[in-house]
mmCIF file with all atom_site columns, C-alpha atoms in Angstrom:
data_model
loop_
_atom_site.group_PDB
_atom_site.id
_atom_site.type_symbol
_atom_site.label_atom_id
_atom_site.label_alt_id
_atom_site.label_comp_id
_atom_site.label_asym_id
_atom_site.label_entity_id
_atom_site.label_seq_id
_atom_site.pdbx_PDB_ins_code
_atom_site.Cartn_x
_atom_site.Cartn_y
_atom_site.Cartn_z
_atom_site.occupancy
_atom_site.B_iso_or_equiv
_atom_site.pdbx_formal_charge
_atom_site.auth_seq_id
_atom_site.auth_comp_id
_atom_site.auth_asym_id
_atom_site.auth_atom_id
_atom_site.pdbx_PDB_model_num
ATOM 1   C CA . UNK L 1 1   ? 18.419  4.166   23.763 1.00 0.00 ? 1   UNK L CA 1
ATOM 2   C CA . UNK L 1 2   ? 14.686  3.565   23.775 1.00 0.00 ? 2   UNK L CA 1
ATOM 3   C CA . UNK L 1 3   ? 12.758  5.137   26.617 1.00 0.00 ? 3   UNK L CA 1
ATOM 4   C CA . UNK L 1 4   ? 9.297   4.044   27.736 1.00 0.00 ? 4   UNK L CA 1
ATOM 5   C CA . UNK L 1 5   ? 7.868   6.545   30.203 1.00 0.00 ? 5   UNK L CA 1
ATOM 6   C CA . UNK L 1 6   ? 4.545   6.037   31.963 1.00 0.00 ? 6   UNK L CA 1
ATOM 7   C CA . UNK L 1 7   ? 2.697   8.753   33.836 1.00 0.00 ? 7   UNK L CA 1
ATOM 8   C CA . UNK L 1 8   ? -0.692  9.454   35.349 1.00 0.00 ? 8   UNK L CA 1
ATOM 9   C CA . UNK L 1 9   ? -0.772  7.029   38.236 1.00 0.00 ? 9   UNK L CA 1
ATOM 10  C CA . UNK L 1 10  ? -1.739  7.990   41.744 1.00 0.00 ? 10  UNK L CA 1
ATOM 11  C CA . UNK L 1 11  ? -4.211  7.563   44.561 1.00 0.00 ? 11  UNK L CA 1
ATOM 12  C CA . UNK L 1 12  ? -7.903  7.609   43.713 1.00 0.00 ? 12  UNK L CA 1
ATOM 13  C CA . UNK L 1 13  ? -11.073 6.745   45.587 1.00 0.00 ? 13  UNK L CA 1
ATOM 14  C CA . UNK L 1 14  ? -13.226 3.793   44.549 1.00 0.00 ? 14  UNK L CA 1
ATOM 15  C CA . UNK L 1 15  ? -15.439 4.774   41.653 1.00 0.00 ? 15  UNK L CA 1
ATOM 16  C CA . UNK L 1 16  ? -12.951 7.351   40.455 1.00 0.00 ? 16  UNK L CA 1
ATOM 17  C CA . UNK L 1 17  ? -11.006 7.664   37.231 1.00 0.00 ? 17  UNK L CA 1
ATOM 18  C CA . UNK L 1 18  ? -7.415  7.985   36.105 1.00 0.00 ? 18  UNK L CA 1
ATOM 19  C CA . UNK L 1 19  ? -5.782  8.355   32.732 1.00 0.00 ? 19  UNK L CA 1
ATOM 20  C CA . UNK L 1 20  ? -2.404  6.765   32.187 1.00 0.00 ? 20  UNK L CA 1
ATOM 21  C CA . UNK L 1 21  ? -0.066  7.877   29.428 1.00 0.00 ? 21  UNK L CA 1
ATOM 22  C CA . UNK L 1 22  ? 2.984   6.198   27.957 1.00 0.00 ? 22  UNK L CA 1
ATOM 23  C CA . UNK L 1 23  ? 5.433   7.890   25.641 1.00 0.00 ? 23  UNK L CA 1
ATOM 24  C CA . UNK L 1 24  ? 7.971   5.792   23.743 1.00 0.00 ? 24  UNK L CA 1
ATOM 25  C CA . UNK L 1 25  ? 10.999  7.230   21.979 1.00 0.00 ? 25  UNK L CA 1
ATOM 26  C CA . UNK L 1 26  ? 12.859  7.053   19.717 1.00 0.00 ? 26  UNK L CA 1
ATOM 27  C CA . UNK L 1 27  ? 11.115  4.333   17.737 1.00 0.00 ? 27  UNK L CA 1
ATOM 28  C CA . UNK L 1 28  ? 8.882   4.035   14.699 1.00 0.00 ? 28  UNK L CA 1
ATOM 29  C CA . UNK L 1 29  ? 5.890   3.966   16.998 1.00 0.00 ? 29  UNK L CA 1
ATOM 30  C CA . UNK L 1 30  ? 3.405   2.891   14.341 1.00 0.00 ? 30  UNK L CA 1
ATOM 31  C CA . UNK L 1 31  ? 5.215   -0.443  13.949 1.00 0.00 ? 31  UNK L CA 1
ATOM 32  C CA . UNK L 1 32  ? 4.564   -1.424  17.522 1.00 0.00 ? 32  UNK L CA 1
ATOM 33  C CA . UNK L 1 33  ? 1.666   -3.085  19.229 1.00 0.00 ? 33  UNK L CA 1
ATOM 34  C CA . UNK L 1 34  ? 1.144   -1.293  22.525 1.00 0.00 ? 34  UNK L CA 1
ATOM 35  C CA . UNK L 1 35  ? -0.094  -2.855  25.719 1.00 0.00 ? 35  UNK L CA 1
ATOM 36  C CA . UNK L 1 36  ? -0.758  -2.081  29.334 1.00 0.00 ? 36  UNK L CA 1
ATOM 37  C CA . UNK L 1 37  ? 0.017   -4.699  31.953 1.00 0.00 ? 37  UNK L CA 1
ATOM 38  C CA . UNK L 1 38  ? -0.381  -4.557  35.698 1.00 0.00 ? 38  UNK L CA 1
ATOM 39  C CA . UNK L 1 39  ? 1.062   -6.358  38.656 1.00 0.00 ? 39  UNK L CA 1
ATOM 40  C CA . UNK L 1 40  ? -0.473  -6.304  42.101 1.00 0.00 ? 40  UNK L CA 1
ATOM 41  C CA . UNK L 1 41  ? 1.469   -7.230  45.216 1.00 0.00 ? 41  UNK L CA 1
ATOM 42  C CA . UNK L 1 42  ? 1.834   -10.981 45.446 1.00 0.00 ? 42  UNK L CA 1
ATOM 43  C CA . UNK L 1 43  ? 0.363   -11.585 41.999 1.00 0.00 ? 43  UNK L CA 1
ATOM 44  C CA . UNK L 1 44  ? 1.710   -12.239 38.538 1.00 0.00 ? 44  UNK L CA 1
ATOM 45  C CA . UNK L 1 45  ? 1.862   -9.554  35.892 1.00 0.00 ? 45  UNK L CA 1
ATOM 46  C CA . UNK L 1 46  ? -1.278  -9.612  33.770 1.00 0.00 ? 46  UNK L CA 1
ATOM 47  C CA . UNK L 1 47  ? -2.311  -8.087  30.469 1.00 0.00 ? 47  UNK L CA 1
ATOM 48  C CA . UNK L 1 48  ? -4.855  -5.322  30.917 1.00 0.00 ? 48  UNK L CA 1
ATOM 49  C CA . UNK L 1 49  ? -5.324  -4.021  27.388 1.00 0.00 ? 49  UNK L CA 1
ATOM 50  C CA . UNK L 1 50  ? -3.587  -4.033  24.029 1.00 0.00 ? 50  UNK L CA 1
ATOM 51  C CA . UNK L 1 51  ? -3.891  -2.171  20.751 1.00 0.00 ? 51  UNK L CA 1
ATOM 52  C CA . UNK L 1 52  ? -2.269  -3.350  17.538 1.00 0.00 ? 52  UNK L CA 1
ATOM 53  C CA . UNK L 1 53  ? -0.860  -1.336  14.688 1.00 0.00 ? 53  UNK L CA 1
ATOM 54  C CA . UNK L 1 54  ? -1.779  -0.483  12.033 1.00 0.00 ? 54  UNK L CA 1
ATOM 55  C CA . UNK L 1 55  ? -5.134  -2.249  12.334 1.00 0.00 ? 55  UNK L CA 1
ATOM 56  C CA . UNK L 1 56  ? -5.826  -0.858  15.777 1.00 0.00 ? 56  UNK L CA 1
ATOM 57  C CA . UNK L 1 57  ? -7.279  -4.132  17.018 1.00 0.00 ? 57  UNK L CA 1
ATOM 58  C CA . UNK L 1 58  ? -8.069  -3.811  20.714 1.00 0.00 ? 58  UNK L CA 1
ATOM 59  C CA . UNK L 1 59  ? -8.271  -6.450  23.414 1.00 0.00 ? 59  UNK L CA 1
ATOM 60  C CA . UNK L 1 60  ? -9.131  -6.133  27.082 1.00 0.00 ? 60  UNK L CA 1
ATOM 61  C CA . UNK L 1 61  ? -8.865  -8.352  30.091 1.00 0.00 ? 61  UNK L CA 1
ATOM 62  C CA . UNK L 1 62  ? -12.302 -9.513  31.159 1.00 0.00 ? 62  UNK L CA 1
ATOM 63  C CA . UNK L 1 63  ? -11.913 -7.756  34.498 1.00 0.00 ? 63  UNK L CA 1
ATOM 64  C CA . UNK L 1 64  ? -11.613 -4.299  32.901 1.00 0.00 ? 64  UNK L CA 1
ATOM 65  C CA . UNK L 1 65  ? -13.971 -4.552  29.927 1.00 0.00 ? 65  UNK L CA 1
ATOM 66  C CA . UNK L 1 66  ? -16.460 -1.713  29.887 1.00 0.00 ? 66  UNK L CA 1
ATOM 67  C CA . UNK L 1 67  ? -14.415 0.310   32.384 1.00 0.00 ? 67  UNK L CA 1
ATOM 68  C CA . UNK L 1 68  ? -11.026 0.844   30.725 1.00 0.00 ? 68  UNK L CA 1
ATOM 69  C CA . UNK L 1 69  ? -10.277 2.252   27.279 1.00 0.00 ? 69  UNK L CA 1
ATOM 70  C CA . UNK L 1 70  ? -6.953  1.985   25.477 1.00 0.00 ? 70  UNK L CA 1
ATOM 71  C CA . UNK L 1 71  ? -6.055  4.365   22.681 1.00 0.00 ? 71  UNK L CA 1
ATOM 72  C CA . UNK L 1 72  ? -2.986  5.516   20.802 1.00 0.00 ? 72  UNK L CA 1
ATOM 73  C CA . UNK L 1 73  ? -1.734  8.612   19.059 1.00 0.00 ? 73  UNK L CA 1
ATOM 74  C CA . UNK L 1 74  ? 0.964   7.582   16.615 1.00 0.00 ? 74  UNK L CA 1
ATOM 75  C CA . UNK L 1 75  ? 1.898   11.201  15.897 1.00 0.00 ? 75  UNK L CA 1
ATOM 76  C CA . UNK L 1 76  ? 2.777   11.648  19.560 1.00 0.00 ? 76  UNK L CA 1
ATOM 77  C CA . UNK L 1 77  ? 4.227   8.157   20.066 1.00 0.00 ? 77  UNK L CA 1
ATOM 78  C CA . UNK L 1 78  ? 1.849   7.824   22.969 1.00 0.00 ? 78  UNK L CA 1
ATOM 79  C CA . UNK L 1 79  ? -0.579  5.224   24.239 1.00 0.00 ? 79  UNK L CA 1
ATOM 80  C CA . UNK L 1 80  ? -3.255  5.965   26.807 1.00 0.00 ? 80  UNK L CA 1
ATOM 81  C CA . UNK L 1 81  ? -5.309  3.978   29.263 1.00 0.00 ? 81  UNK L CA 1
ATOM 82  C CA . UNK L 1 82  ? -8.469  5.648   30.491 1.00 0.00 ? 82  UNK L CA 1
ATOM 83  C CA . UNK L 1 83  ? -9.605  3.908   33.656 1.00 0.00 ? 83  UNK L CA 1
ATOM 84  C CA . UNK L 1 84  ? -13.099 4.523   34.997 1.00 0.00 ? 84  UNK L CA 1
ATOM 85  C CA . UNK L 1 85  ? -15.131 3.037   37.841 1.00 0.00 ? 85  UNK L CA 1
ATOM 86  C CA . UNK L 1 86  ? -11.955 2.005   39.618 1.00 0.00 ? 86  UNK L CA 1
ATOM 87  C CA . UNK L 1 87  ? -12.109 -0.525  42.423 1.00 0.00 ? 87  UNK L CA 1
ATOM 88  C CA . UNK L 1 88  ? -9.539  -1.553  45.044 1.00 0.00 ? 88  UNK L CA 1
ATOM 89  C CA . UNK L 1 89  ? -8.883  -4.645  42.912 1.00 0.00 ? 89  UNK L CA 1
ATOM 90  C CA . UNK L 1 90  ? -7.389  -2.371  40.268 1.00 0.00 ? 90  UNK L CA 1
ATOM 91  C CA . UNK L 1 91  ? -4.590  -1.379  42.649 1.00 0.00 ? 91  UNK L CA 1
ATOM 92  C CA . UNK L 1 92  ? -1.312  -2.353  41.026 1.00 0.00 ? 92  UNK L CA 1
ATOM 93  C CA . UNK L 1 93  ? 1.770   -1.100  39.271 1.00 0.00 ? 93  UNK L CA 1
ATOM 94  C CA . UNK L 1 94  ? 0.825   -0.481  35.650 1.00 0.00 ? 94  UNK L CA 1
ATOM 95  C CA . UNK L 1 95  ? 3.425   -1.117  32.961 1.00 0.00 ? 95  UNK L CA 1
ATOM 96  C CA . UNK L 1 96  ? 3.541   -0.029  29.356 1.00 0.00 ? 96  UNK L CA 1
ATOM 97  C CA . UNK L 1 97  ? 4.878   -2.417  26.730 1.00 0.00 ? 97  UNK L CA 1
ATOM 98  C CA . UNK L 1 98  ? 5.887   -1.779  23.123 1.00 0.00 ? 98  UNK L CA 1
ATOM 99  C CA . UNK L 1 99  ? 6.200   -4.860  20.937 1.00 0.00 ? 99  UNK L CA 1
ATOM 100 C CA . UNK L 1 100 ? 7.361   -5.123  17.342 1.00 0.00 ? 100 UNK L CA 1
ATOM 101 C CA . UNK L 1 101 ? 6.909   -8.814  16.767 1.00 0.00 ? 101 UNK L CA 1
ATOM 102 C CA . UNK L 1 102 ? 8.409   -9.103  13.293 1.00 0.00 ? 102 UNK L CA 1
ATOM 103 C CA . UNK L 1 103 ? 11.361  -6.963  14.321 1.00 0.00 ? 103 UNK L CA 1
ATOM 104 C CA . UNK L 1 104 ? 11.948  -8.935  17.485 1.00 0.00 ? 104 UNK L CA 1
ATOM 105 C CA . UNK L 1 105 ? 11.915  -5.823  19.666 1.00 0.00 ? 105 UNK L CA 1
ATOM 106 C CA . UNK L 1 106 ? 10.172  -5.507  22.996 1.00 0.00 ? 106 UNK L CA 1
ATOM 107 C CA . UNK L 1 107 ? 10.407  -2.586  25.410 1.00 0.00 ? 107 UNK L CA 1
ATOM 108 C CA . UNK L 1 108 ? 9.018   -2.012  28.905 1.00 0.00 ? 108 UNK L CA 1
ATOM 109 C CA . UNK L 1 109 ? 8.525   1.008   31.086 1.00 0.00 ? 109 UNK L CA 1
ATOM 110 C CA . UNK L 1 110 ? 9.360   1.257   34.761 1.00 0.00 ? 110 UNK L CA 1
ATOM 111 C CA . UNK L 1 111 ? 5.724   1.289   35.796 1.00 0.00 ? 111 UNK L CA 1
ATOM 112 C CA . UNK L 1 112 ? 3.379   3.709   37.490 1.00 0.00 ? 112 UNK L CA 1
ATOM 113 C CA . UNK L 1 113 ? 1.567   2.978   40.728 1.00 0.00 ? 113 UNK L CA 1
ATOM 114 C CA . UNK L 1 114 ? -2.214  3.083   40.812 1.00 0.00 ? 114 UNK L CA 1
ATOM 115 C CA . UNK L 1 115 ? -3.810  2.849   44.238 1.00 0.00 ? 115 UNK L CA 1
ATOM 116 C CA . UNK L 1 116 ? -7.573  2.725   44.661 1.00 0.00 ? 116 UNK L CA 1
ATOM 117 C CA . UNK L 1 117 ? -8.534  3.327   48.269 1.00 0.00 ? 117 UNK L CA 1
ATOM 118 C CA . UNK L 1 118 ? -10.885 5.354   50.387 1.00 0.00 ? 118 UNK L CA 1
#
């Protein structure tokens, strides 16, 4: 059974930073495009950042460009989201997604809460 486990969420003050991690097992991690989504209370889930494989093409939501950085370590089956200059608008549950489009496989984590508040 595939497990997608996010970690690194928490409470941070505005202007602060957090680093989210997501470990996926057991899959051939390098086959999967990895993404971070978030969902705030009362809002729809939105794509925050994605990184393809093997090209490593990266895309960001406009709202996080220049502040967030997505990266992956295929050897560790892990994707990261470095979040800097956080604002209260970044408060949400952050979800990790693993997608193998040609294989028709799509896996989600349970989410990790990020709260930005003073």
